[in-house]
Short mmCIF file of C-alpha atoms and ligand atoms in Angstrom, two decimals:
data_model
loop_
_atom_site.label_atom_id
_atom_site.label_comp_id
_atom_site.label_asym_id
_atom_site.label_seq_id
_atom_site.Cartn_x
_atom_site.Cartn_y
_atom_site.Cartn_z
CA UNK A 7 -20.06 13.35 -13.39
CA UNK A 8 -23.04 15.87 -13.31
CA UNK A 9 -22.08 19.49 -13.22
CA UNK A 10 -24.19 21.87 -10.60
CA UNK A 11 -25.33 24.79 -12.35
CA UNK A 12 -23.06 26.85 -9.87
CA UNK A 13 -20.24 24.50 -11.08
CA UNK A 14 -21.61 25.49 -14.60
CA UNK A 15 -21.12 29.62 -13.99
CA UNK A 16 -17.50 28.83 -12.27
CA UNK A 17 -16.52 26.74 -15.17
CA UNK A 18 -17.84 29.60 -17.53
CA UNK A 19 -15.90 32.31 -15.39
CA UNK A 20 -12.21 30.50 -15.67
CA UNK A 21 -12.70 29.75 -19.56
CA UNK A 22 -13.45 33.99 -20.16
CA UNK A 23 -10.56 34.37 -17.94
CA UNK A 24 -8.37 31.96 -19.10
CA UNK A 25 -8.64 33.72 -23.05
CA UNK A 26 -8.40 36.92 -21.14
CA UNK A 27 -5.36 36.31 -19.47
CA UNK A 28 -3.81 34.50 -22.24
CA UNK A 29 -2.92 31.31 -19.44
CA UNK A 30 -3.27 27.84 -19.82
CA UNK A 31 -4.30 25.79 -17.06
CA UNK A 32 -2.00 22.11 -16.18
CA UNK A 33 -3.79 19.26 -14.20
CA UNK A 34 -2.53 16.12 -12.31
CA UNK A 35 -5.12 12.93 -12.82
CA UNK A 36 -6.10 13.18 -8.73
CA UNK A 37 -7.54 16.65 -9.20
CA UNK A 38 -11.21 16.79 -8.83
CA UNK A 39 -13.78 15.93 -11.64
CA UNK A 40 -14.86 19.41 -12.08
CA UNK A 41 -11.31 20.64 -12.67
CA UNK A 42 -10.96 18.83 -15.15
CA UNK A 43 -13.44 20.60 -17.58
CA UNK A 44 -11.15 23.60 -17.62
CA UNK A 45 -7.68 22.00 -18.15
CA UNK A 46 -6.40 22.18 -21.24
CA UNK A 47 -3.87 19.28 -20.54
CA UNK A 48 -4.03 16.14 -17.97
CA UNK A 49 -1.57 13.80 -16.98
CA UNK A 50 0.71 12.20 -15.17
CA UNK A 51 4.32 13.68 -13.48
CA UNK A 52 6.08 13.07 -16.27
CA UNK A 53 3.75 14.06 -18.74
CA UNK A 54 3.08 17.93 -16.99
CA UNK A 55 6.95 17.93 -16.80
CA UNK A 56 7.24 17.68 -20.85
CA UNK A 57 4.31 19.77 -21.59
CA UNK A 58 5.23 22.79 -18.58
CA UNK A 59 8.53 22.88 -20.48
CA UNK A 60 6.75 23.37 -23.99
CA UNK A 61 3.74 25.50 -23.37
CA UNK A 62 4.36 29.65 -25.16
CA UNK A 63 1.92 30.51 -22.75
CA UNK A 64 2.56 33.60 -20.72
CA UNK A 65 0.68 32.32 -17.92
CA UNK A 66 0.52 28.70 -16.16
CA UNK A 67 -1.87 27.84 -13.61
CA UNK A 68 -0.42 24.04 -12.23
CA UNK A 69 -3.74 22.11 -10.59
CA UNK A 70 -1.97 19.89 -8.62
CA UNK A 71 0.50 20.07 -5.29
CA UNK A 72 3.52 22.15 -4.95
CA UNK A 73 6.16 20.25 -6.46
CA UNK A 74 4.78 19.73 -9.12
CA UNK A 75 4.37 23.15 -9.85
CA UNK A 76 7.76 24.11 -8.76
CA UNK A 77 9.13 21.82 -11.63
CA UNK A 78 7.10 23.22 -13.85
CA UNK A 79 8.57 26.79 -12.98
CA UNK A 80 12.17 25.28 -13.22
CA UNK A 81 11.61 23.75 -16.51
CA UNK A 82 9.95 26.88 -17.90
CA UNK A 83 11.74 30.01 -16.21
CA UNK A 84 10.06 31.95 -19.63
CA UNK A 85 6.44 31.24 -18.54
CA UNK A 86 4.69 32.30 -14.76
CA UNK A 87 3.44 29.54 -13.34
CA UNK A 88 0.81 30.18 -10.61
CA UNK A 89 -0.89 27.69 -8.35
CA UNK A 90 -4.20 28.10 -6.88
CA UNK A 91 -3.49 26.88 -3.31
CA UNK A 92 0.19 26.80 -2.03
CA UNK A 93 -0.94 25.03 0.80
CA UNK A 94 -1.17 22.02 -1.22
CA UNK A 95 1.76 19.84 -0.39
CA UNK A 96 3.16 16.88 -0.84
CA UNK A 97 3.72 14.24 2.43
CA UNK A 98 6.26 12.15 0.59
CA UNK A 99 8.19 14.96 -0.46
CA UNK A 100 7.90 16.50 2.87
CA UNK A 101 9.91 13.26 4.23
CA UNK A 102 13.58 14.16 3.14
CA UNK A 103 15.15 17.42 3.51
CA UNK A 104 17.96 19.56 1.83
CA UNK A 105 19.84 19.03 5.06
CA UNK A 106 19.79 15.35 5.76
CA UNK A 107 20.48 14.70 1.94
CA UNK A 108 23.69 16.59 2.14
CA UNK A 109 24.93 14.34 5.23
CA UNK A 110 23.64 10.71 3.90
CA UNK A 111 25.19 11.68 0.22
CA UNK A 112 28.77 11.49 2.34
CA UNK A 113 28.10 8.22 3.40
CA UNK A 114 27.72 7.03 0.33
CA UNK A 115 30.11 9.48 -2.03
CA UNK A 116 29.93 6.17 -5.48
CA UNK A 117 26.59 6.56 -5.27
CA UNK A 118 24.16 8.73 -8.42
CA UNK A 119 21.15 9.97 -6.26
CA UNK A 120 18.00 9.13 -8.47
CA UNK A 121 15.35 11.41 -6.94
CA UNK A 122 11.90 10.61 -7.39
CA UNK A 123 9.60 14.21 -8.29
CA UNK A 124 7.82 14.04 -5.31
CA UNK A 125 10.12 16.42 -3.72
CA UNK A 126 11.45 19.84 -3.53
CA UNK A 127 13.67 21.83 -6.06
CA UNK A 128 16.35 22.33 -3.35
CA UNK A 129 16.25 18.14 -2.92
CA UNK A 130 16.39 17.92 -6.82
CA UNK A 131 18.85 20.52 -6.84
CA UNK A 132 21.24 18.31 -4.85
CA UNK A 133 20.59 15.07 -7.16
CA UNK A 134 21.77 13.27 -10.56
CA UNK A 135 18.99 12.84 -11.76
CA UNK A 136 15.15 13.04 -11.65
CA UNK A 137 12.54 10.64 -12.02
CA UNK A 138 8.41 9.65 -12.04
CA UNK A 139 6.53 6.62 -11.42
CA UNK A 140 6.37 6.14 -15.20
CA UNK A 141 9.88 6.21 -15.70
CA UNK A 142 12.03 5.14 -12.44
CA UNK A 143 13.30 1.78 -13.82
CA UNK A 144 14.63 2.89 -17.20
CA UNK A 145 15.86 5.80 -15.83
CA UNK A 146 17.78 3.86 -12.88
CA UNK A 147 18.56 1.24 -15.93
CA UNK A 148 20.44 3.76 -17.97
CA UNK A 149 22.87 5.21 -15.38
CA UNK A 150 26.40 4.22 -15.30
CA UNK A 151 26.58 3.73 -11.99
CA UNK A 152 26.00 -0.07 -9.63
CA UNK A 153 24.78 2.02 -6.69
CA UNK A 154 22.16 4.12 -6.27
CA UNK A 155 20.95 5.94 -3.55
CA UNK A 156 17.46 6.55 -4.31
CA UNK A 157 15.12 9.32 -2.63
CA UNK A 158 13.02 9.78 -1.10
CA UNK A 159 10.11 7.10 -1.74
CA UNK A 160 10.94 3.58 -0.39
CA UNK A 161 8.32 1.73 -1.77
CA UNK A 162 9.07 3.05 -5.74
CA UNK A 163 12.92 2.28 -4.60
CA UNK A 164 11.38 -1.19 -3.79
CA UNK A 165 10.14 -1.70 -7.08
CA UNK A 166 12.83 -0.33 -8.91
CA UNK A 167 15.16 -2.82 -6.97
CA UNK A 168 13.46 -6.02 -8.26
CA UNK A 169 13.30 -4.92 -11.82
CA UNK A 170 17.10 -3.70 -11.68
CA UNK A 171 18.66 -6.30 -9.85
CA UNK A 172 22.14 -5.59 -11.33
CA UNK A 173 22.07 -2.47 -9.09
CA UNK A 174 22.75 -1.72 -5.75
CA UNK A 175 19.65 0.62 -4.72
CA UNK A 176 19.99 2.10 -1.27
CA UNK A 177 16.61 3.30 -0.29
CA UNK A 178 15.62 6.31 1.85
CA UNK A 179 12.96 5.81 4.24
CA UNK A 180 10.12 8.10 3.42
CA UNK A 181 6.91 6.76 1.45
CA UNK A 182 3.16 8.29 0.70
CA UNK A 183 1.00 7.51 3.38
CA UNK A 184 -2.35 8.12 1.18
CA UNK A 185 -0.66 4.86 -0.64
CA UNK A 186 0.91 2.77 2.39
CA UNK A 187 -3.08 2.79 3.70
CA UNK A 188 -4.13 0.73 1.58
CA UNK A 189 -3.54 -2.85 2.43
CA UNK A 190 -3.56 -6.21 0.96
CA UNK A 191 -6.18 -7.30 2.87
CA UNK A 192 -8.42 -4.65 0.97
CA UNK A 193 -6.81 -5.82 -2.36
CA UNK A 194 -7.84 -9.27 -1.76
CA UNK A 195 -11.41 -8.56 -0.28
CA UNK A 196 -11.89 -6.82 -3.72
CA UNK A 197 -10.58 -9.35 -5.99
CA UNK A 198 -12.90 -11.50 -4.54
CA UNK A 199 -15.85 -9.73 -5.04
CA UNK A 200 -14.88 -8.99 -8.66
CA UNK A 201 -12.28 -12.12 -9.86
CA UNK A 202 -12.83 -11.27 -13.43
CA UNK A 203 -11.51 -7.58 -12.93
CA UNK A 204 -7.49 -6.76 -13.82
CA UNK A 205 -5.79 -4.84 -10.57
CA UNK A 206 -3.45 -1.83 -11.53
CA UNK A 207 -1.80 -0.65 -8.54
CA UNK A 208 0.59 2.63 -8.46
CA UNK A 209 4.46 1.75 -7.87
CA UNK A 210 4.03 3.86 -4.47
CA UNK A 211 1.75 0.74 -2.84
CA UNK A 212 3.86 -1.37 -0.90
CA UNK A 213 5.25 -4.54 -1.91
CA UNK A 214 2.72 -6.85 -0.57
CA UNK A 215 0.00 -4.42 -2.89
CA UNK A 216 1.85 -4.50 -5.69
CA UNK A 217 2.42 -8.23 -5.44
CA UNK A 218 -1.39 -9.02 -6.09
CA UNK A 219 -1.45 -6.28 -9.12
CA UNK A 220 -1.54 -7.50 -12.56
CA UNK A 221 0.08 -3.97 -13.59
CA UNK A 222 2.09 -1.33 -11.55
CA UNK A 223 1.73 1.65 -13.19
CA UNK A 224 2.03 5.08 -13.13
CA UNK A 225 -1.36 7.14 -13.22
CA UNK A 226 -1.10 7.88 -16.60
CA UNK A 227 -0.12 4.53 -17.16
CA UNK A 228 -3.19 3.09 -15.47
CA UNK A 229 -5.55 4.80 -18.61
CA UNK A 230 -3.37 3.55 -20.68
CA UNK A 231 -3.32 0.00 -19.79
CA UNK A 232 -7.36 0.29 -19.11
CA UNK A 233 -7.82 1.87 -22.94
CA UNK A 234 -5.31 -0.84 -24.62
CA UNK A 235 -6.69 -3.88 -23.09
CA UNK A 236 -9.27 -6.22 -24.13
CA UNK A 237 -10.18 -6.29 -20.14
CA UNK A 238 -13.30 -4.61 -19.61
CA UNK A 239 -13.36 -4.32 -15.22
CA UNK A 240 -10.33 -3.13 -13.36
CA UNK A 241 -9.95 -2.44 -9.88
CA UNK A 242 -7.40 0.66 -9.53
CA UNK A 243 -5.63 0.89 -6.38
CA UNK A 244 -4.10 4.51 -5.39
CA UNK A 245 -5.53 8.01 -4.64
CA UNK A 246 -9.50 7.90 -5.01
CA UNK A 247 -9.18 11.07 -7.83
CA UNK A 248 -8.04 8.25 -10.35
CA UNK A 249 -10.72 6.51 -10.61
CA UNK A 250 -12.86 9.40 -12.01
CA UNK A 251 -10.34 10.28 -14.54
CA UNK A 252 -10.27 7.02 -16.25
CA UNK A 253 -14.43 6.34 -15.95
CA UNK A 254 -14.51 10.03 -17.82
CA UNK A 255 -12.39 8.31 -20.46
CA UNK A 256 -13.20 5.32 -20.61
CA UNK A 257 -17.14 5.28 -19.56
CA UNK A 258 -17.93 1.92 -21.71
CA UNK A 259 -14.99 -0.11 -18.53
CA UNK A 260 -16.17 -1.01 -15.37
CA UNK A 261 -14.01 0.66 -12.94
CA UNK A 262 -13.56 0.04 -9.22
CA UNK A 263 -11.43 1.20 -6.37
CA UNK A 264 -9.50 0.16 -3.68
CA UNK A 265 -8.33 4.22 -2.89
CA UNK A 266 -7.50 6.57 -0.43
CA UNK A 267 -8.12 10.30 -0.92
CA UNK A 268 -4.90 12.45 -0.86
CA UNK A 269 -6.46 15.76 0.72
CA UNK A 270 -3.57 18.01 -0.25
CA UNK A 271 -4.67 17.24 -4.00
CA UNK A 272 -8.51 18.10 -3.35
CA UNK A 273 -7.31 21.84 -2.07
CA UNK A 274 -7.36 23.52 -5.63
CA UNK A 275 -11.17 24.16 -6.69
CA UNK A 276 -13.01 25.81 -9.09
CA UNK A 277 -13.04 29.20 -6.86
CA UNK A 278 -9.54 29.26 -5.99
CA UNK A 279 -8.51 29.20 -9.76
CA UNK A 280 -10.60 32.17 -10.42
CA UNK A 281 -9.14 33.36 -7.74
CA UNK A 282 -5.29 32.99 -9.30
CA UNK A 283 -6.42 34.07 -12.19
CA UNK A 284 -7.53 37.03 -11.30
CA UNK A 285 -5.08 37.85 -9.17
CA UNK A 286 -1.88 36.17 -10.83
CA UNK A 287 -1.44 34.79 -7.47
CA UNK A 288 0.24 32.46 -5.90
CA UNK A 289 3.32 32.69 -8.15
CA UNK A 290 5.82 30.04 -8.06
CA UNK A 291 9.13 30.90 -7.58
CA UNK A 292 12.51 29.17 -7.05
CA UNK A 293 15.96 30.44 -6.17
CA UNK A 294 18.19 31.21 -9.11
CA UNK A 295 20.95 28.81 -8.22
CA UNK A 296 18.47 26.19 -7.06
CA UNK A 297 16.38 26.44 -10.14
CA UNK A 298 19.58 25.60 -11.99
CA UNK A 299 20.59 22.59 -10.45
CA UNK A 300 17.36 21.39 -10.15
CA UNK A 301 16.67 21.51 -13.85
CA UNK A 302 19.62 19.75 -14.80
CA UNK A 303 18.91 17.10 -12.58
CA UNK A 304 15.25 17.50 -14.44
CA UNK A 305 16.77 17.73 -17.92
CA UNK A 306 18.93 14.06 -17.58
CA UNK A 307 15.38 12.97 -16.45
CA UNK A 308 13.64 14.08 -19.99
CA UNK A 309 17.01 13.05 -21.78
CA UNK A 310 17.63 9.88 -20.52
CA UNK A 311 13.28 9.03 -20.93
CA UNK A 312 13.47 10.35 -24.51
CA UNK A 313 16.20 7.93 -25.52
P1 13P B 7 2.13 9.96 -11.15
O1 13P B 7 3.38 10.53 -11.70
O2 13P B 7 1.99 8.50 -11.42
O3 13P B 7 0.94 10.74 -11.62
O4 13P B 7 2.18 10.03 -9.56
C1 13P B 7 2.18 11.22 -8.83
C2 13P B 7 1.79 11.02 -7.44
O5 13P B 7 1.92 11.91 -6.62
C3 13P B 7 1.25 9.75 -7.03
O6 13P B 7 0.88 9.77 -5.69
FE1 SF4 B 8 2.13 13.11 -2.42
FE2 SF4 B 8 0.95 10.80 -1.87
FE3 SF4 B 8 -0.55 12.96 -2.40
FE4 SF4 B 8 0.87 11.73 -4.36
S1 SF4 B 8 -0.86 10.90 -3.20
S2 SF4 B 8 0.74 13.94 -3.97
S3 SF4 B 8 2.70 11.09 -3.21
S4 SF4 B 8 0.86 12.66 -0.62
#
């Protein structure tokens, strides 16, 4: 991507700052191109999650949306961890609540609640165990329990179900609706125009999406599997941001997309990171007795992935 020369002087700014503050900034792969040229780490859910609870630094500043940045202050109570826009939220995680948990986990009292990151720390505080898109089928794998009631994405409960079939998954009902847009029909209309390219869809696309894949993969995962192959055009279906990341890795692959643009992730920019930084604002913070149940359901996740 070309850089303005305003871009340039913005870019400039947060690297002075970032020394002078002694902070590190942490970036999701849907952030903007430009973002990425001052993050000193990129990556998936799962990957932020292991290096938030790693980083010494005194100061975090999380590019990405709210939950992600609330784990991060969970799994590192040492560090502050600052987002640029607190505005930027999460639909899927806004589609289960504390409250409603709390009643359907009585319905169902054999059940270990496998909760998917893209929620809040009061949902995560109420579940067994935590889990990403990279890691939802070993993790549901590895518990001891047949059923599972698993929140709050139906679509990654979906997946999870076929590959785990010796479990009982009860889904809840919520899903990403930057993801449920796109359709087969797209898919296919793609595949024709390119039949030579391998599809990677993210586990969030709906069954019929993730049917036509060759891979379902987290984001991460999606670099991965475009970097290891011998394939040389891919068409990546999920949130448009993707699609930059891996052609800024991998600029010798042909990349295409079949995307929708998740506007909650496009909030942080170049000025509202200066902004934070200069300000040490927005700070993340979690209830004490939240943050602790929360990170334990956090830590099984990191345990149970490591093994
Ligand atoms: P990843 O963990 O695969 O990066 O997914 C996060 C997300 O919000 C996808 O919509
Ligand atoms: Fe949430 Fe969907 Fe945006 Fe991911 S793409 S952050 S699941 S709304």
């Amino acid at each position: 991507m070309e850089l303005t020369n305003e871009q340039r002087a913005l870019i400039e700014r947060i690297r002075q700052l970032k020394v002078q503050k002694q902070a590190i900034i942490l970036c999701h792969n849907y952030q903007r191109p430009e973002i990425f040229e001052v993050a000193d780490f990129i990556g998936d859910s799962l990957e932020l999650c292991r290096k938030a609870q790693t980083v010494p630094s005194r100061l975090i500043v999380f590019c990405g949306v709210y939950f992600m940045a609330e784990s991060a202050a969970v799994l590192n109570p040492l560090s502050k961890v600052i987002i640029p826009d607190p505005q930027a939220g999460c639909a899927l995680s806004d589609m289960i609540t504390e409250k409603a948990l709390a009643e359907r986990k009585k319905l169902y009292p054999d059940c270990a609640v496998v909760c998917y990151v893209n929620s809040t720390a009061a949902v995560k505080a109420l579940s067994d165990v935590c889990c990403t898109s990279q890691n939802a089928v070993a993790i549901t794998r590895a518990l001891p329990n047949k059923q599972i009631l698993f929140v709050p994405d139906k679509n990654l409960a979906n997946f999870v179900a076929l590959q785990v079939p010796e479990k009982e998954i009860i889904p809840w009902e919520g899903y990403c609706p930057i993801h449920e847009r796109l359709t087969p029909e797209y898919l296919l209309k793609a595949k024709a125009m390119k039949p030579g390219a391998k599809i990677i869809a993210h586990p969030e696309c709906t069954a019929e999406v993730r049917a036509i894949a060759d891979y379902v993969v987290s984001t991460s995962g999606m670099l991965k599997i475009a970097r290891e192959s011998d394939a040389t055009e891919f068409i990546c279906t999920t949130e448009c941001g993707m699609v930059q990341r891996l052609k800024k890795e991998l600029p010798h692959k042909q990349f295409y997309t079949v995307c929708s643009v998740c506007f909650d992730m496009k909030k942080i920019t170049l000025e509202k990171i200066i902004d934070s930084l200069e300000t040490e604002q927005t700070v993340v913070s979690v209830p004490k007795e939240t943050a602790i149940k929360a990170k334990a359901a956090l830590d099984r996740m990191l345990e149970l992935a490591s093994k």
